[in-house]
């Protein structure tokens, strides 16, 4: 989490979802990005939790996990190539990643902080949940909602924008370029093995089932 006290903004950090860009926007170094489940943050803040403007961003689970795969091989000759067999082996090596689709479920080895389901970072108390796929647009919408942007909020009621923050609004966060940007959900579905898609669906079942998440699952 990152709390900008000056603007009363609490960013619930969701890894591999533009967290570098968003932390920079809020004036924090990218090295200090604690990935803390939202329920633990709520306990930490107690009653103050309800007085803070809370936001986060989510991302399609398929492009998020593929982005992490490319980060593993960034800077190598494989950085622009999604190899389905290699990806399946890599996925099987992750902790909590199901290696078998059918029962009994078998789990892999080491999971980094980039792999947890995204519902760990969202709940009904979050005031604004943006989409990675519309990063700049939703960043601006979030600032408007909290009265920090150039316009008044257009949903959830209206707020005066006397606290407009030019530096937050004019320098909208952007995607970090990586090989993963070439892979849409459609291309991922076309490239990955069906068994791999099924394993991704199992790993992120809680995401797909969550009413605040709303990304469609690839049906195999």
mmCIF file of C-alpha atoms in Angstrom:
data_model
loop_
_atom_site.group_PDB
_atom_site.id
_atom_site.type_symbol
_atom_site.label_atom_id
_atom_site.label_comp_id
_atom_site.label_asym_id
_atom_site.label_seq_id
_atom_site.Cartn_x
_atom_site.Cartn_y
_atom_site.Cartn_z
ATOM 1 C CA UNK A 1 0.000 0.000 0.000
ATOM 2 C CA UNK A 2 1.029 3.594 -0.578
ATOM 3 C CA UNK A 3 -0.610 6.465 1.337
ATOM 4 C CA UNK A 4 -0.210 9.980 0.016
ATOM 5 C CA UNK A 5 -1.333 11.936 3.068
ATOM 6 C CA UNK A 6 -1.282 15.286 1.268
ATOM 7 C CA UNK A 7 -4.066 14.181 -1.083
ATOM 8 C CA UNK A 8 -5.634 11.530 1.191
ATOM 9 C CA UNK A 9 -5.063 8.828 -1.431
ATOM 10 C CA UNK A 10 -4.439 5.217 -0.442
ATOM 11 C CA UNK A 11 -3.202 3.055 -3.296
ATOM 12 C CA UNK A 12 -3.739 -0.670 -2.745
ATOM 13 C CA UNK A 13 -0.851 -2.057 -4.793
ATOM 14 C CA UNK A 14 -1.670 -4.896 -7.166
ATOM 15 C CA UNK A 15 1.590 -6.284 -8.648
ATOM 16 C CA UNK A 16 2.114 -6.377 -12.430
ATOM 17 C CA UNK A 17 -0.642 -3.786 -12.848
ATOM 18 C CA UNK A 18 1.240 -0.536 -13.590
ATOM 19 C CA UNK A 19 2.375 -0.243 -9.961
ATOM 20 C CA UNK A 20 5.686 1.351 -11.010
ATOM 21 C CA UNK A 21 3.938 4.141 -12.911
ATOM 22 C CA UNK A 22 1.313 4.739 -10.221
ATOM 23 C CA UNK A 23 3.856 4.856 -7.382
ATOM 24 C CA UNK A 24 5.859 7.437 -9.331
ATOM 25 C CA UNK A 25 2.728 9.521 -9.799
ATOM 26 C CA UNK A 26 2.160 9.526 -6.049
ATOM 27 C CA UNK A 27 5.775 10.525 -5.382
ATOM 28 C CA UNK A 28 7.117 7.248 -3.994
ATOM 29 C CA UNK A 29 10.196 5.303 -5.134
ATOM 30 C CA UNK A 30 9.409 2.157 -7.088
ATOM 31 C CA UNK A 31 11.611 0.056 -4.799
ATOM 32 C CA UNK A 32 9.206 0.443 -1.893
ATOM 33 C CA UNK A 33 6.051 -1.324 -2.982
ATOM 34 C CA UNK A 34 4.583 -3.471 -0.208
ATOM 35 C CA UNK A 35 2.034 -5.958 -1.578
ATOM 36 C CA UNK A 36 -0.404 -6.286 1.341
ATOM 37 C CA UNK A 37 -3.849 -7.917 1.133
ATOM 38 C CA UNK A 38 -6.614 -5.361 1.459
ATOM 39 C CA UNK A 39 -8.208 -7.060 4.477
ATOM 40 C CA UNK A 40 -4.955 -6.670 6.415
ATOM 41 C CA UNK A 41 -4.734 -2.995 5.424
ATOM 42 C CA UNK A 42 -8.297 -2.421 6.638
ATOM 43 C CA UNK A 43 -7.411 -3.869 10.054
ATOM 44 C CA UNK A 44 -4.257 -1.725 10.202
ATOM 45 C CA UNK A 45 -6.129 1.560 9.644
ATOM 46 C CA UNK A 46 -9.097 0.763 11.868
ATOM 47 C CA UNK A 47 -11.761 3.481 11.849
ATOM 48 C CA UNK A 48 -9.532 5.765 9.741
ATOM 49 C CA UNK A 49 -10.047 3.303 6.886
ATOM 50 C CA UNK A 50 -13.451 4.832 6.128
ATOM 51 C CA UNK A 51 -12.076 8.380 5.832
ATOM 52 C CA UNK A 52 -9.431 7.615 3.203
ATOM 53 C CA UNK A 53 -9.898 7.724 -0.578
ATOM 54 C CA UNK A 54 -8.940 4.175 -1.565
ATOM 55 C CA UNK A 55 -8.184 2.981 -5.088
ATOM 56 C CA UNK A 56 -6.475 0.217 -6.995
ATOM 57 C CA UNK A 57 -6.122 -1.131 -10.535
ATOM 58 C CA UNK A 58 -6.797 -4.610 -11.872
ATOM 59 C CA UNK A 59 -5.736 -6.360 -15.067
ATOM 60 C CA UNK A 60 -6.853 -9.232 -17.235
ATOM 61 C CA UNK A 61 -5.360 -12.341 -15.547
ATOM 62 C CA UNK A 62 -4.107 -13.805 -18.839
ATOM 63 C CA UNK A 63 -2.083 -10.760 -19.907
ATOM 64 C CA UNK A 64 -0.885 -10.278 -16.320
ATOM 65 C CA UNK A 65 0.589 -13.779 -16.015
ATOM 66 C CA UNK A 66 2.083 -13.592 -19.515
ATOM 67 C CA UNK A 67 3.625 -10.237 -18.611
ATOM 68 C CA UNK A 68 5.302 -11.881 -15.643
ATOM 69 C CA UNK A 69 6.576 -14.685 -17.850
ATOM 70 C CA UNK A 70 8.189 -12.139 -20.156
ATOM 71 C CA UNK A 71 9.712 -10.306 -17.203
ATOM 72 C CA UNK A 72 11.466 -13.571 -16.348
ATOM 73 C CA UNK A 73 13.139 -13.557 -19.776
ATOM 74 C CA UNK A 74 13.392 -9.812 -20.297
ATOM 75 C CA UNK A 75 16.514 -8.811 -22.174
ATOM 76 C CA UNK A 76 17.076 -12.255 -23.655
ATOM 77 C CA UNK A 77 16.484 -13.518 -27.174
ATOM 78 C CA UNK A 78 13.243 -15.104 -25.927
ATOM 79 C CA UNK A 79 11.722 -11.850 -24.734
ATOM 80 C CA UNK A 80 9.521 -11.459 -27.828
ATOM 81 C CA UNK A 81 8.404 -15.065 -28.160
ATOM 82 C CA UNK A 82 5.705 -16.829 -26.215
ATOM 83 C CA UNK A 83 6.662 -20.487 -26.368
ATOM 84 C CA UNK A 84 3.644 -22.580 -25.250
ATOM 85 C CA UNK A 85 5.658 -25.558 -23.949
ATOM 86 C CA UNK A 86 8.166 -23.358 -22.150
ATOM 87 C CA UNK A 87 5.356 -21.275 -20.664
ATOM 88 C CA UNK A 88 3.572 -24.389 -19.411
ATOM 89 C CA UNK A 89 6.760 -25.641 -17.745
ATOM 90 C CA UNK A 90 7.359 -22.202 -16.210
ATOM 91 C CA UNK A 91 3.802 -22.050 -14.907
ATOM 92 C CA UNK A 92 4.152 -25.508 -13.352
ATOM 93 C CA UNK A 93 7.181 -24.305 -11.383
ATOM 94 C CA UNK A 94 5.161 -21.660 -9.532
ATOM 95 C CA UNK A 95 3.955 -22.154 -6.000
ATOM 96 C CA UNK A 96 0.151 -22.523 -5.837
ATOM 97 C CA UNK A 97 0.051 -23.001 -9.595
ATOM 98 C CA UNK A 98 -1.904 -26.202 -10.343
ATOM 99 C CA UNK A 99 0.108 -28.637 -12.437
ATOM 100 C CA UNK A 100 -2.882 -30.904 -12.970
ATOM 101 C CA UNK A 101 -6.303 -29.732 -14.044
ATOM 102 C CA UNK A 102 -8.120 -32.809 -12.759
ATOM 103 C CA UNK A 103 -8.168 -34.016 -9.182
ATOM 104 C CA UNK A 104 -6.067 -34.587 -7.214
ATOM 105 C CA UNK A 105 -4.718 -31.043 -7.498
ATOM 106 C CA UNK A 106 -0.910 -30.825 -7.434
ATOM 107 C CA UNK A 107 0.908 -27.581 -6.690
ATOM 108 C CA UNK A 108 4.257 -26.340 -7.914
ATOM 109 C CA UNK A 109 7.298 -24.790 -6.255
ATOM 110 C CA UNK A 110 8.100 -21.104 -5.764
ATOM 111 C CA UNK A 111 5.571 -18.314 -6.273
ATOM 112 C CA UNK A 112 6.742 -14.702 -6.422
ATOM 113 C CA UNK A 113 4.666 -11.723 -5.346
ATOM 114 C CA UNK A 114 3.545 -11.226 -8.947
ATOM 115 C CA UNK A 115 1.319 -14.279 -8.999
ATOM 116 C CA UNK A 116 -1.336 -13.908 -6.252
ATOM 117 C CA UNK A 117 -4.989 -13.621 -7.306
ATOM 118 C CA UNK A 118 -6.003 -9.989 -7.659
ATOM 119 C CA UNK A 119 -9.007 -10.275 -5.373
ATOM 120 C CA UNK A 120 -6.459 -10.167 -2.559
ATOM 121 C CA UNK A 121 -6.276 -6.434 -3.281
ATOM 122 C CA UNK A 122 -9.935 -5.498 -3.815
ATOM 123 C CA UNK A 123 -13.101 -5.505 -1.716
ATOM 124 C CA UNK A 124 -16.377 -3.608 -1.400
ATOM 125 C CA UNK A 125 -14.681 -0.756 0.507
ATOM 126 C CA UNK A 126 -12.415 0.310 -2.345
ATOM 127 C CA UNK A 127 -13.767 3.598 -3.693
ATOM 128 C CA UNK A 128 -12.366 3.187 -7.184
ATOM 129 C CA UNK A 129 -11.168 0.108 -9.085
ATOM 130 C CA UNK A 130 -9.495 1.070 -12.368
ATOM 131 C CA UNK A 131 -8.566 -1.089 -15.342
ATOM 132 C CA UNK A 132 -5.005 -1.524 -16.552
ATOM 133 C CA UNK A 133 -6.301 -1.609 -20.114
ATOM 134 C CA UNK A 134 -7.569 1.974 -19.708
ATOM 135 C CA UNK A 135 -4.814 3.176 -17.407
ATOM 136 C CA UNK A 136 -4.597 6.886 -18.272
ATOM 137 C CA UNK A 137 -8.356 7.273 -18.754
ATOM 138 C CA UNK A 138 -9.187 5.613 -15.450
ATOM 139 C CA UNK A 139 -6.444 7.459 -13.580
ATOM 140 C CA UNK A 140 -8.036 10.729 -14.685
ATOM 141 C CA UNK A 141 -11.486 9.440 -13.763
ATOM 142 C CA UNK A 142 -10.237 8.448 -10.315
ATOM 143 C CA UNK A 143 -8.762 11.909 -9.685
ATOM 144 C CA UNK A 144 -12.002 13.536 -10.808
ATOM 145 C CA UNK A 145 -13.984 11.303 -8.466
ATOM 146 C CA UNK A 146 -11.882 12.416 -5.493
ATOM 147 C CA UNK A 147 -11.997 16.086 -6.508
ATOM 148 C CA UNK A 148 -8.312 16.164 -7.507
ATOM 149 C CA UNK A 149 -8.786 16.334 -11.281
ATOM 150 C CA UNK A 150 -9.717 19.008 -13.782
ATOM 151 C CA UNK A 151 -13.407 18.072 -13.825
ATOM 152 C CA UNK A 152 -16.061 17.214 -11.293
ATOM 153 C CA UNK A 153 -16.829 13.571 -10.756
ATOM 154 C CA UNK A 154 -19.302 12.159 -13.269
ATOM 155 C CA UNK A 155 -20.458 9.216 -11.165
ATOM 156 C CA UNK A 156 -20.977 8.404 -7.515
ATOM 157 C CA UNK A 157 -22.220 11.966 -7.054
ATOM 158 C CA UNK A 158 -20.452 15.254 -7.674
ATOM 159 C CA UNK A 159 -17.532 16.776 -5.829
ATOM 160 C CA UNK A 160 -16.113 20.263 -6.139
ATOM 161 C CA UNK A 161 -12.608 20.250 -7.563
ATOM 162 C CA UNK A 162 -11.102 23.067 -5.511
ATOM 163 C CA UNK A 163 -8.253 20.685 -4.664
ATOM 164 C CA UNK A 164 -7.292 20.111 -8.313
ATOM 165 C CA UNK A 165 -3.709 18.808 -8.442
ATOM 166 C CA UNK A 166 -2.139 19.718 -11.755
ATOM 167 C CA UNK A 167 0.951 17.510 -11.382
ATOM 168 C CA UNK A 168 -1.164 14.443 -10.673
ATOM 169 C CA UNK A 169 -3.628 15.084 -13.460
ATOM 170 C CA UNK A 170 -1.405 16.331 -16.292
ATOM 171 C CA UNK A 171 1.236 13.585 -16.092
ATOM 172 C CA UNK A 172 -1.000 10.590 -16.604
ATOM 173 C CA UNK A 173 0.580 7.183 -15.906
ATOM 174 C CA UNK A 174 1.532 5.139 -18.940
ATOM 175 C CA UNK A 175 2.320 1.517 -19.697
ATOM 176 C CA UNK A 176 5.873 0.317 -19.258
ATOM 177 C CA UNK A 177 6.978 -1.159 -22.579
ATOM 178 C CA UNK A 178 7.776 -4.851 -22.570
ATOM 179 C CA UNK A 179 7.451 -7.792 -24.884
ATOM 180 C CA UNK A 180 4.149 -8.671 -23.232
ATOM 181 C CA UNK A 181 2.379 -5.700 -24.813
ATOM 182 C CA UNK A 182 2.288 -7.613 -28.101
ATOM 183 C CA UNK A 183 0.106 -10.315 -26.582
ATOM 184 C CA UNK A 184 -3.617 -9.691 -26.435
ATOM 185 C CA UNK A 185 -6.004 -12.083 -24.733
ATOM 186 C CA UNK A 186 -6.991 -13.351 -28.181
ATOM 187 C CA UNK A 187 -3.378 -14.062 -29.099
ATOM 188 C CA UNK A 188 -2.743 -15.718 -25.749
ATOM 189 C CA UNK A 189 -5.741 -17.984 -26.240
ATOM 190 C CA UNK A 190 -4.477 -18.828 -29.711
ATOM 191 C CA UNK A 191 -0.904 -19.498 -28.538
ATOM 192 C CA UNK A 192 -1.055 -21.240 -25.173
ATOM 193 C CA UNK A 193 -1.887 -24.911 -24.776
ATOM 194 C CA UNK A 194 -5.482 -25.658 -23.734
ATOM 195 C CA UNK A 195 -4.217 -27.414 -20.606
ATOM 196 C CA UNK A 196 -2.292 -24.272 -19.664
ATOM 197 C CA UNK A 197 -5.378 -22.088 -20.056
ATOM 198 C CA UNK A 198 -7.257 -24.489 -17.771
ATOM 199 C CA UNK A 199 -4.514 -24.226 -15.153
ATOM 200 C CA UNK A 200 -4.560 -20.430 -15.312
ATOM 201 C CA UNK A 201 -8.339 -20.549 -14.877
ATOM 202 C CA UNK A 202 -7.902 -22.703 -11.784
ATOM 203 C CA UNK A 203 -5.233 -20.474 -10.261
ATOM 204 C CA UNK A 204 -7.355 -17.349 -10.759
ATOM 205 C CA UNK A 205 -10.762 -18.883 -10.111
ATOM 206 C CA UNK A 206 -11.407 -16.472 -7.238
ATOM 207 C CA UNK A 207 -10.672 -13.546 -9.555
ATOM 208 C CA UNK A 208 -13.079 -14.684 -12.241
ATOM 209 C CA UNK A 209 -15.796 -15.390 -9.653
ATOM 210 C CA UNK A 210 -15.489 -12.025 -7.872
ATOM 211 C CA UNK A 211 -18.256 -9.487 -8.687
ATOM 212 C CA UNK A 212 -15.828 -6.528 -8.443
ATOM 213 C CA UNK A 213 -13.393 -8.015 -10.941
ATOM 214 C CA UNK A 214 -15.458 -8.626 -14.090
ATOM 215 C CA UNK A 215 -12.974 -10.114 -16.557
ATOM 216 C CA UNK A 216 -14.299 -12.958 -18.733
ATOM 217 C CA UNK A 217 -12.763 -16.393 -18.441
ATOM 218 C CA UNK A 218 -11.531 -18.221 -21.549
ATOM 219 C CA UNK A 219 -13.686 -21.314 -21.758
ATOM 220 C CA UNK A 220 -11.817 -24.446 -22.850
#
